[in-house]
Amino acid sequence: MSQYKAPLRDMQFVLFDVLDAEAQFQRMGFDDASRDVLEAVLEEGARFTETVLAPLNEIGDRVGCSHDKATGTVTTPPGFKQAYAQYVDGGWAGLTSPPEFGGQGLPHAAGVPLKEMIDAANLAWGNFPLLSHGATEALIQHGEDWQREVFLKPLVEGRWTGTMCLTEPHCGTDLGLLKTRAVPNDDGSYDITGTKIFITAGDHDFTDNIIHLVLARLPDAPAGSKGISLFVVPKIRVAPDGTVGEANGVRVGSIEHKMGIHGSATCVLNFDGAQGYLVGQANKGLMAMFTMMNTARLAVGLQGLGLSDRALQNALAYSRERLQMRALSGAKFPDKAADPIIVHPDVRRMLLTCKSLVEGGRLMGYHAALLVDIAHHSPDADERKQADALVGFMTPIVKACLTEWGVECTYHALQCYGGHGYIAEHGIEQLARDARITTLYEGTTGIQALDLLGRKVMQLQGAGLQVFLGMIETFCQEHTGNAAVAEFIAPLRDKAGEWQRLTMQVGQRAVANPDEVGAAAYDYLMYSGYVALAYWWARSVAASENSTQPEGFKAGKRETARFYFARILPRTLGHAAAMESGAASLMALDAERFDT
Amino acid sequence: MSQYKAPLRDMQFVLFDVLDAEAQFQRMGFDDASRDVLEAVLEEGARFTETVLAPLNEIGDRVGCSHDKATGTVTTPPGFKQAYAQYVDGGWAGLTSPPEFGGQGLPHAAGVPLKEMIDAANLAWGNFPLLSHGATEALIQHGEDWQREVFLKPLVEGRWTGTMCLTEPHCGTDLGLLKTRAVPNDDGSYDITGTKIFITAGDHDFTDNIIHLVLARLPDAPAGSKGISLFVVPKIRVAPDGTVGEANGVRVGSIEHKMGIHGSATCVLNFDGAQGYLVGQANKGLMAMFTMMNTARLAVGLQGLGLSDRALQNALAYSRERLQMRALSGAKFPDKAADPIIVHPDVRRMLLTCKSLVEGGRLMGYHAALLVDIAHHSPDADERKQADALVGFMTPIVKACLTEWGVECTYHALQCYGGHGYIAEHGIEQLARDARITTLYEGTTGIQALDLLGRKVMQLQGAGLQVFLGMIETFCQEHTGNAAVAEFIAPLRDKAGEWQRLTMQVGQRAVANPDEVGAAAYDYLMYSGYVALAYWWARSVAASENSTQPEGFKAGKRETARFYFARILPRTLGHAAAMESGAASLMALDAERFDT
């Protein structure tokens, strides 16, 4: 079984030494978010996730969820329900929700380390509370007063959970095709009818009620994506006065058998005249849903991060214990039968790759969360606007890169185990299977790439990129003459310049041929992620040198940054060359000629 | 469920249009290996694998093998045993084995397409007959006359199967640590005692007997890898006169629960005074085993290739059917609700990546197999020597690259399915799980990399590399002025030159610091694979232009080669930069500082 220990020291380093989170929160008016409070949250979160959630990860995978066709009910793995009760009792559900609905009102970024811990400890379990946040946000932003009154408190307290019901059998990415219908009733409610698939946490035995946020079409709706409305549809009917009634017309058709996250119920939900209420404006549902999706995408990025960290922790422990072969430069532990495999350069390559992607990725992910707070709560309107542009730009990068790196890190970690990694009992292959969903749901990597290049760069004229390039330049200027980071400044500046050039280049090409956007998108996305990480690594070194961290910690940051610049950042060369080669080699081949 | 259709046209193209296999086989004295015979083998192989093996792939995964603790017997999934009987009845088992032991005497390379088809159709099933080949080869090369007499005919005919028993709980890569003991008896036999793990096809219900080839230590053996001997240990005792006796002292302790290849029994075998016979010289067992391992490594490379091809086939079919979004350059199928996703550049990127790795990889793999034949059967001693050097050099590249690309291609294929790819019923996630073993067994990618750079390049002074570079230069010279491949000549020559330079560079560094070999090995391996594939793609285009293949086929080769040079070959840039950065960034960090 794989182990998990929350990386508290690095989380604190990221929050306090690099991002200066306490001061940031204070100036945004989060008076309760002092360092003491945040550290207490981290420590309690670590205790809960390490001792309650992590031990359930393996049984969740082995037993999975089950669906009783006769009653339509879903049963979660042993221990999951009890763990959820502890989560609710501990007040974790509403950590960052508004106090007026029973939340604790901490900033968004203060909830992110807890999120990472949950994902690392037990990704499948974490999917149950995760979707409540999306539902909560949709109702806060778009719900009517009575809807907020009735639904939000139980959601925030965790007494009910939420879902997002978008996908249908024939459409996922292309929601404009969706068919679920909403027919108005005289009492202001709607009858919702249709089939939704891939509904994460679509049913379970944790709570008495589940609040589905459902996309559907009104009878007079325009075709395509401009005719989609958002509805709130409880599993058990809830009247506008809050009275809880009978079972609603929504039933679990089946649950999916999946590659991983077996402990998470992925449901087919059949809505058959289920009673629902319109949320926000008619035909504006897709926009409302996209608001939720941005937060959900950052959250899925954290899933990739959490799994990467857990995989690394276990691979590291194994690599220190497993004795096999002697170091090429001579025995390092001559008293042992062989050297631990961590002496071998290639094992170090895999571990350092994970370490550089995990620690750099943590900064990138936490910073994006801080931007969400700044975009909403900064007292400075200009800063809010810049943060909003930057978080829009970073969201697809965080989502796609942290999940792609999740796949990569679980791959390396498993590889460190050799054949033992393939055996279920070590628990590492579960992490690899679980990680595989993260590059798919909430928009595949390809969709993130199009969002980044097509929307955030082309449509929005690269506003977010310019903010980020400004941050890089500011950093480089501020640290001219700082010996601790001198070696990183020139390569970072070079890459920033190249990033800008490549962006211009693809923009010019896209004017002539729109396929150039799709052709460059993936490589542009990964390129951006690697340059962003170079910036965060340089900042990590600067911040650690400037901190009261022990010398060993500083050395860890310094050497990992060097490794990153020497061995990971050069991946940008291949991505740049692929982008520069243009769309021709992708588009030339007739679809009929792909067969061998 | 995923489908499989043997890629006969491309297999024929590779064998006959590119490698000129018929003429090669004829000049080596394989008189029966005419094109007609080889094509009949391909067609019958396709029929068998498509109709018998492929349909059992899903049930093999779902039901898996089971182990009865009480009786110690292993039961294979439904249909597996019957399929094996058909395989034996069809004469497939001995296709490339010597006629004197009941084989059909076809060249090694003629068996390789069948191998690829089996792996693609049903990897787990394919592991049962696979290991017989290793045992057969070990006995042919190292066995005494009576051992060949007694064991080979049933193995070649498929009436018995074989295993390779190397790994023990505390040692895999480092076989010098192994503990299994062999104590001589008065009658010339040995009592074998010890525990072997990860024994593929270690037990099953296909045949009456199983012939284990076991590594163990004699009582007076030197310590380490120079004290290991090879023994033949049947599951049911066999006397030197061929009399089959009682059950031997070998028992299945358990079977592993694995990430994939559930239909393949991976056994813990407990040898408890089992009767065995020494094969070859005492204390020379590791060398004998390595002979087998080279062929096994090429065979595992083919597993990666087969899985990649099946994954691509299914992703391609899905991408043509699945309607989602419109092409960025305007609707391509305005009469449909949306365009098939194959119109989107990013989907094409994934499909073309697979296509270029599969078809290029097929050439690389088949050519290596042809080299095995040439190394043994060429009438020209110098050619035999060169082929031997080249196959030694190419073996780790074929094994590691084809399996890494297998992981990558199953990744891309799954990604084309979006969320549906994560659902078991589509069968694509099984291919991804199955592929994951191939970079581990028969030596991890890291071990292949050390074999390539440490042994084949450094110890053997790069003899194989020089042969390959010679092939590239010959090709470039022969095709100067050939308009069909003109665009590929200069980049290919550049890469060949760089390959040589990088090899020299790491060689010089390694003199000063042996860690430089381990530090560069992985990137050197992948770099080599990509340059080798560039050569094979250029040769593919030249050969297809020169062939009677239809224009559509030629266009497919041409455009895929262009894609490969534009978008895959640039990966060498990152690998070269990583190599050039040297060992320092890998070795600097103290093992205690890896924790976050």
PDB file of N, CA and C in Angstrom, chain A residues 169-172 174 257 259-260 320 322 324-325 346 348-349 359 404 411 415 422 424 429 433 436 439 515 519 522-523 552 567 578 582 586 588-589 591 593 595-596, chain B residues 169-174 257 259-260 320 322 324-325 346 348-349 359 404 411 415 422 424 429 433 436 439 519 522-523 552 567 578 582 586 589 591 593 595-596:
ATOM      1  N   PRO A 169     -24.555  11.409 -23.846  1.00  0.00           N
ATOM      2  CA  PRO A 169     -23.821  10.371 -24.585  1.00  0.00           C
ATOM      3  C   PRO A 169     -23.184  10.893 -25.878  1.00  0.00           C
ATOM      4  N   HIS A 170     -23.852  11.784 -26.586  1.00  0.00           N
ATOM      5  CA  HIS A 170     -23.344  12.229 -27.884  1.00  0.00           C
ATOM      6  C   HIS A 170     -22.583  13.555 -27.789  1.00  0.00           C
ATOM      7  N   CYS A 171     -22.476  14.117 -26.598  1.00  0.00           N
ATOM      8  CA  CYS A 171     -21.719  15.372 -26.521  1.00  0.00           C
ATOM      9  C   CYS A 171     -21.046  15.566 -25.170  1.00  0.00           C
ATOM     10  N   GLY A 172     -19.798  15.993 -25.274  1.00  0.00           N
ATOM     11  CA  GLY A 172     -19.017  16.306 -24.074  1.00  0.00           C
ATOM     12  C   GLY A 172     -18.423  17.691 -24.254  1.00  0.00           C
ATOM     13  N   ASP A 174     -18.620  19.404 -26.957  1.00  0.00           N
ATOM     14  CA  ASP A 174     -19.505  20.201 -27.800  1.00  0.00           C
ATOM     15  C   ASP A 174     -20.901  20.269 -27.177  1.00  0.00           C
ATOM     16  N   HIS A 257     -17.691   1.401 -15.211  1.00  0.00           N
ATOM     17  CA  HIS A 257     -16.501   0.647 -14.801  1.00  0.00           C
ATOM     18  C   HIS A 257     -15.302   1.305 -15.455  1.00  0.00           C
ATOM     19  N   MET A 259     -11.030   2.759 -15.528  1.00  0.00           N
ATOM     20  CA  MET A 259      -9.618   2.423 -15.361  1.00  0.00           C
ATOM     21  C   MET A 259      -9.155   2.662 -13.926  1.00  0.00           C
ATOM     22  N   GLY A 260      -9.671   3.718 -13.323  1.00  0.00           N
ATOM     23  CA  GLY A 260      -9.271   4.065 -11.960  1.00  0.00           C
ATOM     24  C   GLY A 260     -10.366   4.824 -11.249  1.00  0.00           C
ATOM     25  N   ARG A 320      15.288   4.527  -1.651  1.00  0.00           N
ATOM     26  CA  ARG A 320      16.270   4.546  -0.556  1.00  0.00           C
ATOM     27  C   ARG A 320      16.425   3.180   0.089  1.00  0.00           C
ATOM     28  N   ARG A 322      15.507  -0.008  -1.581  1.00  0.00           N
ATOM     29  CA  ARG A 322      15.765  -1.098  -2.505  1.00  0.00           C
ATOM     30  C   ARG A 322      17.250  -1.165  -2.847  1.00  0.00           C
ATOM     31  N   GLN A 324      20.195  -2.576  -5.074  1.00  0.00           N
ATOM     32  CA  GLN A 324      20.332  -3.233  -6.377  1.00  0.00           C
ATOM     33  C   GLN A 324      21.485  -2.590  -7.135  1.00  0.00           C
ATOM     34  N   MET A 325      22.474  -3.350  -7.472  1.00  0.00           N
ATOM     35  CA  MET A 325      23.668  -2.893  -8.205  1.00  0.00           C
ATOM     36  C   MET A 325      24.483  -1.892  -7.359  1.00  0.00           C
ATOM     37  N   ASP A 346      20.174   7.421 -13.249  1.00  0.00           N
ATOM     38  CA  ASP A 346      18.902   7.366 -13.962  1.00  0.00           C
ATOM     39  C   ASP A 346      17.705   7.337 -13.003  1.00  0.00           C
ATOM     40  N   ARG A 348      17.824   8.866 -10.100  1.00  0.00           N
ATOM     41  CA  ARG A 348      17.800  10.276  -9.685  1.00  0.00           C
ATOM     42  C   ARG A 348      17.116  11.154 -10.730  1.00  0.00           C
ATOM     43  N   ARG A 349      17.379  10.845 -11.995  1.00  0.00           N
ATOM     44  CA  ARG A 349      16.729  11.602 -13.063  1.00  0.00           C
ATOM     45  C   ARG A 349      15.196  11.525 -12.903  1.00  0.00           C
ATOM     46  N   GLU A 359       7.202  20.434  -6.986  1.00  0.00           N
ATOM     47  CA  GLU A 359       7.412  21.652  -6.194  1.00  0.00           C
ATOM     48  C   GLU A 359       7.195  22.910  -7.024  1.00  0.00           C
ATOM     49  N   GLU A 404      -0.957  16.553 -16.893  1.00  0.00           N
ATOM     50  CA  GLU A 404       0.000  15.829 -17.746  1.00  0.00           C
ATOM     51  C   GLU A 404       1.217  15.420 -16.910  1.00  0.00           C
ATOM     52  N   TYR A 411       4.107   7.830 -13.749  1.00  0.00           N
ATOM     53  CA  TYR A 411       4.872   6.924 -14.616  1.00  0.00           C
ATOM     54  C   TYR A 411       6.286   6.722 -14.075  1.00  0.00           C
ATOM     55  N   GLN A 415       8.052   3.414 -12.472  1.00  0.00           N
ATOM     56  CA  GLN A 415       9.259   2.913 -13.120  1.00  0.00           C
ATOM     57  C   GLN A 415      10.383   2.689 -12.095  1.00  0.00           C
ATOM     58  N   TYR A 422       4.265  -2.684 -10.941  1.00  0.00           N
ATOM     59  CA  TYR A 422       3.101  -3.165 -11.711  1.00  0.00           C
ATOM     60  C   TYR A 422       2.149  -3.986 -10.844  1.00  0.00           C
ATOM     61  N   ALA A 424      -0.331  -4.724  -7.778  1.00  0.00           N
ATOM     62  CA  ALA A 424      -1.315  -3.886  -7.092  1.00  0.00           C
ATOM     63  C   ALA A 424      -0.938  -3.600  -5.641  1.00  0.00           C
ATOM     64  N   GLU A 429       0.612   1.575  -8.790  1.00  0.00           N
ATOM     65  CA  GLU A 429      -0.107   1.489 -10.074  1.00  0.00           C
ATOM     66  C   GLU A 429      -1.505   2.104  -9.945  1.00  0.00           C
ATOM     67  N   ARG A 433      -3.232   4.813 -12.493  1.00  0.00           N
ATOM     68  CA  ARG A 433      -4.573   4.672 -13.089  1.00  0.00           C
ATOM     69  C   ARG A 433      -5.459   5.846 -12.696  1.00  0.00           C
ATOM     70  N   ARG A 436      -4.819   9.026 -14.610  1.00  0.00           N
ATOM     71  CA  ARG A 436      -5.160   9.032 -16.040  1.00  0.00           C
ATOM     72  C   ARG A 436      -6.481   9.749 -16.336  1.00  0.00           C
ATOM     73  N   THR A 439      -6.363  14.134 -17.117  1.00  0.00           N
ATOM     74  CA  THR A 439      -6.129  14.838 -18.388  1.00  0.00           C
ATOM     75  C   THR A 439      -7.351  14.755 -19.294  1.00  0.00           C
ATOM     76  N   ASP A 515      -6.533  26.961 -38.879  1.00  0.00           N
ATOM     77  CA  ASP A 515      -6.019  25.679 -38.394  1.00  0.00           C
ATOM     78  C   ASP A 515      -4.682  25.833 -37.675  1.00  0.00           C
ATOM     79  N   ALA A 519      -3.243  23.680 -34.569  1.00  0.00           N
ATOM     80  CA  ALA A 519      -2.003  22.934 -34.819  1.00  0.00           C
ATOM     81  C   ALA A 519      -0.927  23.276 -33.800  1.00  0.00           C
ATOM     82  N   TYR A 522      -1.372  22.607 -28.571  1.00  0.00           N
ATOM     83  CA  TYR A 522      -0.815  21.708 -27.554  1.00  0.00           C
ATOM     84  C   TYR A 522       0.632  22.076 -27.231  1.00  0.00           C
ATOM     85  N   ASP A 523       1.422  22.287 -28.276  1.00  0.00           N
ATOM     86  CA  ASP A 523       2.834  22.602 -28.025  1.00  0.00           C
ATOM     87  C   ASP A 523       2.980  23.969 -27.355  1.00  0.00           C
ATOM     88  N   GLY A 552      19.843  22.877   4.362  1.00  0.00           N
ATOM     89  CA  GLY A 552      19.503  21.683   3.583  1.00  0.00           C
ATOM     90  C   GLY A 552      18.314  21.938   2.672  1.00  0.00           C
ATOM     91  N   ARG A 567      17.682  20.162 -17.443  1.00  0.00           N
ATOM     92  CA  ARG A 567      17.164  18.913 -17.996  1.00  0.00           C
ATOM     93  C   ARG A 567      15.677  18.906 -18.316  1.00  0.00           C
ATOM     94  N   ALA A 578       8.186  22.243 -33.007  1.00  0.00           N
ATOM     95  CA  ALA A 578       6.927  21.679 -33.512  1.00  0.00           C
ATOM     96  C   ALA A 578       5.963  22.802 -33.882  1.00  0.00           C
ATOM     97  N   GLY A 582       4.451  24.665 -38.129  1.00  0.00           N
ATOM     98  CA  GLY A 582       3.167  25.055 -38.693  1.00  0.00           C
ATOM     99  C   GLY A 582       2.177  23.915 -38.858  1.00  0.00           C
ATOM    100  N   LEU A 586       0.287  18.567 -40.245  1.00  0.00           N
ATOM    101  CA  LEU A 586      -0.859  17.958 -39.553  1.00  0.00           C
ATOM    102  C   LEU A 586      -2.068  17.836 -40.469  1.00  0.00           C
ATOM    103  N   ALA A 588      -2.155  17.902 -44.006  1.00  0.00           N
ATOM    104  CA  ALA A 588      -2.019  17.452 -45.390  1.00  0.00           C
ATOM    105  C   ALA A 588      -2.673  16.101 -45.656  1.00  0.00           C
ATOM    106  N   LEU A 589      -2.556  15.210 -44.699  1.00  0.00           N
ATOM    107  CA  LEU A 589      -2.981  13.833 -44.975  1.00  0.00           C
ATOM    108  C   LEU A 589      -4.502  13.715 -44.987  1.00  0.00           C
ATOM    109  N   ALA A 591      -8.034  12.141 -44.510  1.00  0.00           N
ATOM    110  CA  ALA A 591      -8.498  11.301 -43.388  1.00  0.00           C
ATOM    111  C   ALA A 591      -8.551   9.820 -43.755  1.00  0.00           C
ATOM    112  N   ARG A 593      -6.360   8.271 -45.454  1.00  0.00           N
ATOM    113  CA  ARG A 593      -5.011   7.725 -45.620  1.00  0.00           C
ATOM    114  C   ARG A 593      -4.320   7.432 -44.298  1.00  0.00           C
ATOM    115  N   ASP A 595      -4.887   4.999 -42.342  1.00  0.00           N
ATOM    116  CA  ASP A 595      -4.747   3.567 -42.060  1.00  0.00           C
ATOM    117  C   ASP A 595      -3.392   3.056 -42.508  1.00  0.00           C
ATOM    118  N   THR A 596      -2.924   2.076 -41.790  1.00  0.00           N
ATOM    119  CA  THR A 596      -1.640   1.479 -42.172  1.00  0.00           C
ATOM    120  C   THR A 596      -1.888   0.445 -43.246  1.00  0.00           C
TER     121      THR A 596
ATOM    122  N   PRO B 169      12.717 -12.241  -4.819  1.00  0.00           N
ATOM    123  CA  PRO B 169      12.140 -11.066  -4.163  1.00  0.00           C
ATOM    124  C   PRO B 169      13.120  -9.918  -3.971  1.00  0.00           C
ATOM    125  N   HIS B 170      14.350 -10.212  -3.667  1.00  0.00           N
ATOM    126  CA  HIS B 170      15.316  -9.155  -3.370  1.00  0.00           C
ATOM    127  C   HIS B 170      16.184  -8.810  -4.567  1.00  0.00           C
ATOM    128  N   CYS B 171      15.990  -9.463  -5.704  1.00  0.00           N
ATOM    129  CA  CYS B 171      16.809  -9.107  -6.860  1.00  0.00           C
ATOM    130  C   CYS B 171      16.108  -9.331  -8.178  1.00  0.00           C
ATOM    131  N   GLY B 172      16.248  -8.320  -9.029  1.00  0.00           N
ATOM    132  CA  GLY B 172      15.713  -8.381 -10.376  1.00  0.00           C
ATOM    133  C   GLY B 172      16.811  -8.022 -11.359  1.00  0.00           C
ATOM    134  N   THR B 173      17.117  -6.745 -11.422  1.00  0.00           N
ATOM    135  CA  THR B 173      18.222  -6.278 -12.251  1.00  0.00           C
ATOM    136  C   THR B 173      19.547  -6.892 -11.794  1.00  0.00           C
ATOM    137  N   ASP B 174      19.713  -6.964 -10.489  1.00  0.00           N
ATOM    138  CA  ASP B 174      21.001  -7.350  -9.908  1.00  0.00           C
ATOM    139  C   ASP B 174      21.005  -8.837  -9.589  1.00  0.00           C
ATOM    140  N   HIS B 257      -1.526  -9.855  -8.434  1.00  0.00           N
ATOM    141  CA  HIS B 257      -2.605  -8.989  -8.911  1.00  0.00           C
ATOM    142  C   HIS B 257      -1.966  -7.745  -9.516  1.00  0.00           C
ATOM    143  N   MET B 259      -1.611  -4.452 -12.590  1.00  0.00           N
ATOM    144  CA  MET B 259      -2.269  -3.336 -13.276  1.00  0.00           C
ATOM    145  C   MET B 259      -2.935  -3.799 -14.571  1.00  0.00           C
ATOM    146  N   GLY B 260      -2.293  -4.723 -15.256  1.00  0.00           N
ATOM    147  CA  GLY B 260      -2.830  -5.210 -16.531  1.00  0.00           C
ATOM    148  C   GLY B 260      -2.367  -6.622 -16.802  1.00  0.00           C
ATOM    149  N   ARG B 320     -13.106   9.058 -36.544  1.00  0.00           N
ATOM    150  CA  ARG B 320     -13.886   9.235 -37.772  1.00  0.00           C
ATOM    151  C   ARG B 320     -15.380   9.228 -37.512  1.00  0.00           C
ATOM    152  N   ARG B 322     -16.904   9.914 -34.198  1.00  0.00           N
ATOM    153  CA  ARG B 322     -17.341  10.817 -33.145  1.00  0.00           C
ATOM    154  C   ARG B 322     -17.518  12.231 -33.700  1.00  0.00           C
ATOM    155  N   GLN B 324     -18.084  16.106 -33.071  1.00  0.00           N
ATOM    156  CA  GLN B 324     -17.933  17.043 -31.959  1.00  0.00           C
ATOM    157  C   GLN B 324     -17.238  18.303 -32.455  1.00  0.00           C
ATOM    158  N   MET B 325     -17.885  19.419 -32.363  1.00  0.00           N
ATOM    159  CA  MET B 325     -17.372  20.725 -32.786  1.00  0.00           C
ATOM    160  C   MET B 325     -17.174  20.777 -34.316  1.00  0.00           C
ATOM    161  N   ASP B 346      -5.505  19.002 -33.451  1.00  0.00           N
ATOM    162  CA  ASP B 346      -4.900  18.362 -32.281  1.00  0.00           C
ATOM    163  C   ASP B 346      -5.196  16.863 -32.241  1.00  0.00           C
ATOM    164  N   ARG B 348      -5.531  15.103 -34.987  1.00  0.00           N
ATOM    165  CA  ARG B 348      -4.596  14.630 -36.011  1.00  0.00           C
ATOM    166  C   ARG B 348      -3.174  14.530 -35.461  1.00  0.00           C
ATOM    167  N   ARG B 349      -2.799  15.482 -34.647  1.00  0.00           N
ATOM    168  CA  ARG B 349      -1.463  15.415 -34.025  1.00  0.00           C
ATOM    169  C   ARG B 349      -1.299  14.099 -33.266  1.00  0.00           C
ATOM    170  N   GLU B 359       4.448   2.852 -37.648  1.00  0.00           N
ATOM    171  CA  GLU B 359       4.972   2.382 -38.935  1.00  0.00           C
ATOM    172  C   GLU B 359       6.489   2.482 -38.994  1.00  0.00           C
ATOM    173  N   GLU B 404       8.301   2.319 -24.824  1.00  0.00           N
ATOM    174  CA  GLU B 404       7.966   3.690 -24.400  1.00  0.00           C
ATOM    175  C   GLU B 404       6.931   4.281 -25.353  1.00  0.00           C
ATOM    176  N   TYR B 411      -1.567   6.104 -24.700  1.00  0.00           N
ATOM    177  CA  TYR B 411      -1.983   7.349 -24.055  1.00  0.00           C
ATOM    178  C   TYR B 411      -2.744   8.235 -25.048  1.00  0.00           C
ATOM    179  N   GLN B 415      -6.659   9.309 -25.193  1.00  0.00           N
ATOM    180  CA  GLN B 415      -6.969  10.735 -25.149  1.00  0.00           C
ATOM    181  C   GLN B 415      -7.937  11.122 -26.280  1.00  0.00           C
ATOM    182  N   TYR B 422     -11.684   6.358 -20.720  1.00  0.00           N
ATOM    183  CA  TYR B 422     -11.421   5.906 -19.335  1.00  0.00           C
ATOM    184  C   TYR B 422     -12.361   4.773 -18.909  1.00  0.00           C
ATOM    185  N   ALA B 424     -14.108   1.178 -19.117  1.00  0.00           N
ATOM    186  CA  ALA B 424     -13.595  -0.141 -19.490  1.00  0.00           C
ATOM    187  C   ALA B 424     -14.226  -0.687 -20.766  1.00  0.00           C
ATOM    188  N   GLU B 429      -8.615   1.506 -22.481  1.00  0.00           N
ATOM    189  CA  GLU B 429      -7.842   1.638 -21.234  1.00  0.00           C
ATOM    190  C   GLU B 429      -7.114   0.331 -20.909  1.00  0.00           C
ATOM    191  N   ARG B 433      -3.192  -0.104 -19.867  1.00  0.00           N
ATOM    192  CA  ARG B 433      -2.703  -0.845 -18.679  1.00  0.00           C
ATOM    193  C   ARG B 433      -1.768  -1.972 -19.093  1.00  0.00           C
ATOM    194  N   ARG B 436       1.724  -0.907 -20.004  1.00  0.00           N
ATOM    195  CA  ARG B 436       2.569  -0.393 -18.914  1.00  0.00           C
ATOM    196  C   ARG B 436       3.582  -1.408 -18.412  1.00  0.00           C
ATOM    197  N   THR B 439       7.566  -1.581 -20.408  1.00  0.00           N
ATOM    198  CA  THR B 439       8.783  -0.798 -20.119  1.00  0.00           C
ATOM    199  C   THR B 439       9.460  -1.279 -18.842  1.00  0.00           C
ATOM    200  N   ALA B 519      24.129   9.140 -16.363  1.00  0.00           N
ATOM    201  CA  ALA B 519      23.405  10.405 -16.456  1.00  0.00           C
ATOM    202  C   ALA B 519      22.912  10.666 -17.874  1.00  0.00           C
ATOM    203  N   TYR B 522      19.642   7.515 -20.580  1.00  0.00           N
ATOM    204  CA  TYR B 522      18.246   7.545 -21.019  1.00  0.00           C
ATOM    205  C   TYR B 522      18.067   8.484 -22.205  1.00  0.00           C
ATOM    206  N   ASP B 523      18.627   9.680 -22.099  1.00  0.00           N
ATOM    207  CA  ASP B 523      18.463  10.638 -23.197  1.00  0.00           C
ATOM    208  C   ASP B 523      19.186  10.159 -24.456  1.00  0.00           C
ATOM    209  N   GLY B 552      -2.309   6.452 -53.001  1.00  0.00           N
ATOM    210  CA  GLY B 552      -2.780   6.810 -51.664  1.00  0.00           C
ATOM    211  C   GLY B 552      -1.840   6.314 -50.586  1.00  0.00           C
ATOM    212  N   ARG B 567       7.660  17.261 -36.550  1.00  0.00           N
ATOM    213  CA  ARG B 567       7.054  17.338 -35.222  1.00  0.00           C
ATOM    214  C   ARG B 567       7.529  16.307 -34.216  1.00  0.00           C
ATOM    215  N   ALA B 578      19.730  17.838 -22.718  1.00  0.00           N
ATOM    216  CA  ALA B 578      19.809  17.173 -21.406  1.00  0.00           C
ATOM    217  C   ALA B 578      21.129  16.423 -21.278  1.00  0.00           C
ATOM    218  N   GLY B 582      25.262  17.239 -18.798  1.00  0.00           N
ATOM    219  CA  GLY B 582      26.144  16.443 -17.962  1.00  0.00           C
ATOM    220  C   GLY B 582      25.509  15.911 -16.694  1.00  0.00           C
ATOM    221  N   LEU B 586      22.291  15.982 -11.824  1.00  0.00           N
ATOM    222  CA  LEU B 586      21.660  14.764 -11.307  1.00  0.00           C
ATOM    223  C   LEU B 586      22.300  14.300 -10.012  1.00  0.00           C
ATOM    224  N   LEU B 589      22.540  16.661  -5.595  1.00  0.00           N
ATOM    225  CA  LEU B 589      21.653  16.690  -4.432  1.00  0.00           C
ATOM    226  C   LEU B 589      21.880  15.474  -3.536  1.00  0.00           C
ATOM    227  N   ALA B 591      21.068  12.573  -1.056  1.00  0.00           N
ATOM    228  CA  ALA B 591      19.874  11.714  -1.062  1.00  0.00           C
ATOM    229  C   ALA B 591      18.869  12.106   0.017  1.00  0.00           C
ATOM    230  N   ARG B 593      18.084  15.082   0.793  1.00  0.00           N
ATOM    231  CA  ARG B 593      17.456  16.374   0.465  1.00  0.00           C
ATOM    232  C   ARG B 593      16.356  16.251  -0.583  1.00  0.00           C
ATOM    233  N   ASP B 595      13.440  15.081  -0.169  1.00  0.00           N
ATOM    234  CA  ASP B 595      12.083  15.278   0.373  1.00  0.00           C
ATOM    235  C   ASP B 595      11.637  16.713   0.202  1.00  0.00           C
ATOM    236  N   THR B 596      10.355  16.859   0.036  1.00  0.00           N
ATOM    237  CA  THR B 596       9.819  18.219  -0.083  1.00  0.00           C
ATOM    238  C   THR B 596       9.620  18.786   1.311  1.00  0.00           C
TER     239      THR B 596
END
